[in-house]
Structure formats: structure tokens, C-alpha cells
Amino acid sequence: MAKFFSQTDIDKFRECFFFHARRGHISNEQELSLIMRSLGYSPTTKEVNKYFNKYAKENKIEFASFLEAMHDQSSVENPEKELMNAFKAHDKERRGYVNASEIQHIMMSMGERLSRQEVDAIFREMGVQQGGQIRYNDFVKSLLTPVPDY
């Protein structure tokens, strides 16, 4: 699995895995789902079921098999593409921009809802004027850029 993930990613996966799987293995689909979601992935219930059935030996998933499941999921998910497609759906004229107030409304009312203060902080950090336009290509890149932890 080292050929698919960086050592930093493997270390992050290992830390999360053993934090939640204190017995050293995952013994059910709920644990697998929790760990994958804790790592920022969004597997469906059907995908979690598939991974558990594929990688569990004697109803247990060890860390090496967990990495295989993570590789499978990472090849299915593409957050950048998904976000770009969502923004493009709101860009009727295909100009590369969307209305900031529309995006603010979506961020505050759908999925994991953000508060007005959280949205305002994101917009402020990215230099988005209230009621202005958002160049979504840059916005998506900013959203997906990891925040340094120093």
C-alpha cells in the first residue's frame, strides 16, 4: 500500500485506525464507517458493506486490509471533481463564477450546515466580498488545501 499512499497518509490512517480499533482490528461495519469518515472519506453504506465483506477475515479487518479498503475508496472518491461539478451546476452561463450569496445559502442550509459566522470566516479568508462573485476554481482549491498544523 505504500505505493498508493504517502508515508504521512499511512501514519495518519494508522493513528486513526488504532485510536478507534483499540483491539487492533475492526470487527464490524460501523467501526469501519466511523474510521473512514473520521479520515474525511464519505463511503456509502453499500460501499462500507462491500469493503467489510471483501477485506474481513474471520469478521476482523487488520490494518493492512484497512489500507486496501482505503485505497479502494480513494479511487472512487474525487472531492475536487465533485465540488467542481456542483459549482458548475450553479454557473448557468459557464463563466467560472457563482454568486456568493447563493453559495452562502447552500453552505448554511445543506449537508453539514455551517453557521453564518463560519461561512463569513471562510469568505473573509478567501477574500470573497459579501454579495460578490466567487471564482469557483480558486475557491475549490482553497477549500481542499490542507491547513498547516504548525
PDB file of C-alpha atoms in Angstrom:
ATOM      1  CA  MET A   1       0.000   0.000   0.000  1.00  0.00           C
ATOM      2  CA  ALA A   2       2.986   2.281   0.320  1.00  0.00           C
ATOM      3  CA  LYS A   3       2.866   2.696  -3.441  1.00  0.00           C
ATOM      4  CA  PHE A   4      -0.625   4.213  -3.221  1.00  0.00           C
ATOM      5  CA  PHE A   5      -0.273   6.465  -0.168  1.00  0.00           C
ATOM      6  CA  SER A   6       2.441   8.719   1.181  1.00  0.00           C
ATOM      7  CA  GLN A   7       4.078   7.788   4.467  1.00  0.00           C
ATOM      8  CA  THR A   8       2.326  10.791   6.031  1.00  0.00           C
ATOM      9  CA  ASP A   9      -1.066   9.452   4.900  1.00  0.00           C
ATOM     10  CA  ILE A  10      -0.257   5.955   6.174  1.00  0.00           C
ATOM     11  CA  ASP A  11       0.770   7.388   9.540  1.00  0.00           C
ATOM     12  CA  LYS A  12      -2.464   9.385   9.714  1.00  0.00           C
ATOM     13  CA  PHE A  13      -4.506   6.298   8.788  1.00  0.00           C
ATOM     14  CA  ARG A  14      -2.638   4.204  11.382  1.00  0.00           C
ATOM     15  CA  GLU A  15      -3.217   6.738  14.151  1.00  0.00           C
ATOM     16  CA  CYS A  16      -6.937   6.966  13.430  1.00  0.00           C
ATOM     17  CA  PHE A  17      -7.287   3.190  12.974  1.00  0.00           C
ATOM     18  CA  PHE A  18      -5.712   2.301  16.297  1.00  0.00           C
ATOM     19  CA  PHE A  19      -7.458   5.151  18.108  1.00  0.00           C
ATOM     20  CA  HIS A  20     -10.849   3.676  17.184  1.00  0.00           C
ATOM     21  CA  ALA A  21      -9.882  -0.008  16.882  1.00  0.00           C
ATOM     22  CA  ARG A  22      -8.294  -0.428  20.280  1.00  0.00           C
ATOM     23  CA  ARG A  23      -8.262  -4.214  19.971  1.00  0.00           C
ATOM     24  CA  GLY A  24      -6.027  -3.848  16.905  1.00  0.00           C
ATOM     25  CA  HIS A  25      -8.729  -4.722  14.404  1.00  0.00           C
ATOM     26  CA  ILE A  26     -12.129  -3.606  13.123  1.00  0.00           C
ATOM     27  CA  SER A  27     -14.870  -6.060  13.990  1.00  0.00           C
ATOM     28  CA  ASN A  28     -17.934  -4.543  12.327  1.00  0.00           C
ATOM     29  CA  GLU A  29     -19.121  -2.264   9.549  1.00  0.00           C
ATOM     30  CA  GLN A  30     -19.968   0.583  11.932  1.00  0.00           C
ATOM     31  CA  GLU A  31     -16.348   0.786  13.097  1.00  0.00           C
ATOM     32  CA  LEU A  32     -15.113   0.742   9.508  1.00  0.00           C
ATOM     33  CA  SER A  33     -17.521   3.517   8.552  1.00  0.00           C
ATOM     34  CA  LEU A  34     -16.574   5.605  11.593  1.00  0.00           C
ATOM     35  CA  ILE A  35     -12.849   5.352  10.882  1.00  0.00           C
ATOM     36  CA  MET A  36     -13.207   6.126   7.179  1.00  0.00           C
ATOM     37  CA  ARG A  37     -15.433   9.113   7.909  1.00  0.00           C
ATOM     38  CA  SER A  38     -13.038  10.312  10.634  1.00  0.00           C
ATOM     39  CA  LEU A  39     -10.393  10.433   7.931  1.00  0.00           C
ATOM     40  CA  GLY A  40     -12.557  12.647   5.725  1.00  0.00           C
ATOM     41  CA  TYR A  41     -13.886   9.999   3.356  1.00  0.00           C
ATOM     42  CA  SER A  42     -17.581   9.577   2.581  1.00  0.00           C
ATOM     43  CA  PRO A  43     -18.320   5.942   1.827  1.00  0.00           C
ATOM     44  CA  THR A  44     -21.931   4.932   1.342  1.00  0.00           C
ATOM     45  CA  THR A  45     -23.433   2.188   3.500  1.00  0.00           C
ATOM     46  CA  LYS A  46     -23.269  -0.100   0.477  1.00  0.00           C
ATOM     47  CA  GLU A  47     -19.557   0.651  -0.037  1.00  0.00           C
ATOM     48  CA  VAL A  48     -18.765   0.018   3.645  1.00  0.00           C
ATOM     49  CA  ASN A  49     -20.624  -3.293   3.454  1.00  0.00           C
ATOM     50  CA  LYS A  50     -18.675  -4.236   0.306  1.00  0.00           C
ATOM     51  CA  TYR A  51     -15.310  -3.376   1.917  1.00  0.00           C
ATOM     52  CA  PHE A  52     -16.111  -5.265   5.099  1.00  0.00           C
ATOM     53  CA  ASN A  53     -17.173  -8.369   3.184  1.00  0.00           C
ATOM     54  CA  LYS A  54     -14.135  -8.145   0.897  1.00  0.00           C
ATOM     55  CA  TYR A  55     -11.427  -7.474   3.497  1.00  0.00           C
ATOM     56  CA  ALA A  56     -12.675  -9.038   6.739  1.00  0.00           C
ATOM     57  CA  LYS A  57     -11.075 -12.325   7.666  1.00  0.00           C
ATOM     58  CA  GLU A  58     -12.884 -14.114  10.488  1.00  0.00           C
ATOM     59  CA  ASN A  59     -15.036 -10.959  10.882  1.00  0.00           C
ATOM     60  CA  LYS A  60     -11.956  -8.794  11.518  1.00  0.00           C
ATOM     61  CA  ILE A  61     -10.140  -6.210   9.428  1.00  0.00           C
ATOM     62  CA  GLU A  62      -6.475  -5.744  10.306  1.00  0.00           C
ATOM     63  CA  PHE A  63      -4.622  -2.517   9.478  1.00  0.00           C
ATOM     64  CA  ALA A  64      -3.067  -3.840   6.228  1.00  0.00           C
ATOM     65  CA  SER A  65      -6.518  -4.805   4.925  1.00  0.00           C
ATOM     66  CA  PHE A  66      -7.876  -1.463   6.075  1.00  0.00           C
ATOM     67  CA  LEU A  67      -5.298   0.236   3.837  1.00  0.00           C
ATOM     68  CA  GLU A  68      -6.623  -1.841   0.929  1.00  0.00           C
ATOM     69  CA  ALA A  69     -10.156  -0.630   1.680  1.00  0.00           C
ATOM     70  CA  MET A  70      -8.913   2.953   1.908  1.00  0.00           C
ATOM     71  CA  HIS A  71      -7.237   2.594  -1.463  1.00  0.00           C
ATOM     72  CA  ASP A  72     -10.482   1.281  -2.965  1.00  0.00           C
ATOM     73  CA  GLN A  73     -12.419   4.213  -1.501  1.00  0.00           C
ATOM     74  CA  SER A  74      -9.848   6.820  -2.505  1.00  0.00           C
ATOM     75  CA  SER A  75     -10.050   5.635  -6.106  1.00  0.00           C
ATOM     76  CA  VAL A  76     -13.859   6.071  -6.019  1.00  0.00           C
ATOM     77  CA  GLU A  77     -13.944   9.480  -4.341  1.00  0.00           C
ATOM     78  CA  ASN A  78     -12.753  12.641  -6.002  1.00  0.00           C
ATOM     79  CA  PRO A  79     -13.790  15.608  -3.832  1.00  0.00           C
ATOM     80  CA  GLU A  80     -12.303  18.180  -6.199  1.00  0.00           C
ATOM     81  CA  LYS A  81     -14.261  16.843  -9.165  1.00  0.00           C
ATOM     82  CA  GLU A  82     -17.455  16.566  -7.101  1.00  0.00           C
ATOM     83  CA  LEU A  83     -17.168  20.155  -5.854  1.00  0.00           C
ATOM     84  CA  MET A  84     -16.343  21.492  -9.316  1.00  0.00           C
ATOM     85  CA  ASN A  85     -19.384  19.726 -10.764  1.00  0.00           C
ATOM     86  CA  ALA A  86     -21.590  21.185  -8.034  1.00  0.00           C
ATOM     87  CA  PHE A  87     -20.338  24.706  -8.739  1.00  0.00           C
ATOM     88  CA  LYS A  88     -20.682  24.233 -12.487  1.00  0.00           C
ATOM     89  CA  ALA A  89     -24.319  23.277 -11.968  1.00  0.00           C
ATOM     90  CA  HIS A  90     -24.886  26.753 -10.451  1.00  0.00           C
ATOM     91  CA  ASP A  91     -22.900  28.523 -13.181  1.00  0.00           C
ATOM     92  CA  LYS A  92     -25.622  28.807 -15.825  1.00  0.00           C
ATOM     93  CA  GLU A  93     -23.537  30.968 -18.191  1.00  0.00           C
ATOM     94  CA  ARG A  94     -20.353  28.877 -17.757  1.00  0.00           C
ATOM     95  CA  ARG A  95     -18.267  31.923 -16.791  1.00  0.00           C
ATOM     96  CA  GLY A  96     -16.347  30.280 -13.942  1.00  0.00           C
ATOM     97  CA  TYR A  97     -18.100  32.381 -11.289  1.00  0.00           C
ATOM     98  CA  VAL A  98     -21.076  31.873  -8.969  1.00  0.00           C
ATOM     99  CA  ASN A  99     -22.952  34.282  -6.740  1.00  0.00           C
ATOM    100  CA  ALA A 100     -21.514  34.377  -3.198  1.00  0.00           C
ATOM    101  CA  SER A 101     -24.927  34.793  -1.565  1.00  0.00           C
ATOM    102  CA  GLU A 102     -26.184  31.638  -3.304  1.00  0.00           C
ATOM    103  CA  ILE A 103     -23.170  29.658  -2.078  1.00  0.00           C
ATOM    104  CA  GLN A 104     -23.585  31.122   1.407  1.00  0.00           C
ATOM    105  CA  HIS A 105     -27.208  29.936   1.443  1.00  0.00           C
ATOM    106  CA  ILE A 106     -26.185  26.421   0.325  1.00  0.00           C
ATOM    107  CA  MET A 107     -23.408  26.169   2.909  1.00  0.00           C
ATOM    108  CA  MET A 108     -25.791  27.226   5.671  1.00  0.00           C
ATOM    109  CA  SER A 109     -28.734  25.019   4.697  1.00  0.00           C
ATOM    110  CA  MET A 110     -27.488  21.749   3.175  1.00  0.00           C
ATOM    111  CA  GLY A 111     -25.369  18.818   4.292  1.00  0.00           C
ATOM    112  CA  GLU A 112     -23.288  19.607   7.354  1.00  0.00           C
ATOM    113  CA  ARG A 113     -24.702  23.073   7.872  1.00  0.00           C
ATOM    114  CA  LEU A 114     -22.317  25.879   8.707  1.00  0.00           C
ATOM    115  CA  SER A 115     -23.252  28.891  10.790  1.00  0.00           C
ATOM    116  CA  ARG A 116     -23.278  32.375   9.262  1.00  0.00           C
ATOM    117  CA  GLN A 117     -20.109  33.150  11.247  1.00  0.00           C
ATOM    118  CA  GLU A 118     -18.336  30.087   9.840  1.00  0.00           C
ATOM    119  CA  VAL A 119     -19.312  30.952   6.258  1.00  0.00           C
ATOM    120  CA  ASP A 120     -18.316  34.594   6.786  1.00  0.00           C
ATOM    121  CA  ALA A 121     -14.929  33.440   8.135  1.00  0.00           C
ATOM    122  CA  ILE A 122     -14.356  31.214   5.080  1.00  0.00           C
ATOM    123  CA  PHE A 123     -15.342  34.019   2.726  1.00  0.00           C
ATOM    124  CA  ARG A 124     -13.169  36.536   4.580  1.00  0.00           C
ATOM    125  CA  GLU A 125     -10.164  34.191   4.480  1.00  0.00           C
ATOM    126  CA  MET A 126     -10.644  33.681   0.745  1.00  0.00           C
ATOM    127  CA  GLY A 127     -11.263  37.349   0.004  1.00  0.00           C
ATOM    128  CA  VAL A 128     -14.879  36.916  -1.097  1.00  0.00           C
ATOM    129  CA  GLN A 129     -16.964  40.089  -0.878  1.00  0.00           C
ATOM    130  CA  GLN A 130     -20.467  39.737   0.565  1.00  0.00           C
ATOM    131  CA  GLY A 131     -22.889  39.605  -2.353  1.00  0.00           C
ATOM    132  CA  GLY A 132     -19.973  39.345  -4.784  1.00  0.00           C
ATOM    133  CA  GLN A 133     -18.921  36.640  -7.175  1.00  0.00           C
ATOM    134  CA  ILE A 134     -16.812  33.586  -6.373  1.00  0.00           C
ATOM    135  CA  ARG A 135     -14.353  32.216  -8.901  1.00  0.00           C
ATOM    136  CA  TYR A 136     -15.096  28.613  -8.018  1.00  0.00           C
ATOM    137  CA  ASN A 137     -11.936  27.064  -9.449  1.00  0.00           C
ATOM    138  CA  ASP A 138      -9.837  29.049  -6.934  1.00  0.00           C
ATOM    139  CA  PHE A 139     -12.437  28.561  -4.187  1.00  0.00           C
ATOM    140  CA  VAL A 140     -12.330  24.752  -4.521  1.00  0.00           C
ATOM    141  CA  LYS A 141      -8.526  24.720  -4.484  1.00  0.00           C
ATOM    142  CA  SER A 142      -8.553  26.821  -1.307  1.00  0.00           C
ATOM    143  CA  LEU A 143     -11.112  24.573   0.348  1.00  0.00           C
ATOM    144  CA  LEU A 144      -9.096  21.448  -0.421  1.00  0.00           C
ATOM    145  CA  THR A 145      -5.684  22.810   0.543  1.00  0.00           C
ATOM    146  CA  PRO A 146      -4.669  21.334   3.896  1.00  0.00           C
ATOM    147  CA  VAL A 147      -4.144  23.814   6.702  1.00  0.00           C
ATOM    148  CA  PRO A 148      -0.593  23.587   8.074  1.00  0.00           C
ATOM    149  CA  ASP A 149      -0.508  22.265  11.642  1.00  0.00           C
ATOM    150  CA  TYR A 150       2.464  24.178  12.964  1.00  0.00           C
TER     151      TYR A 150
END
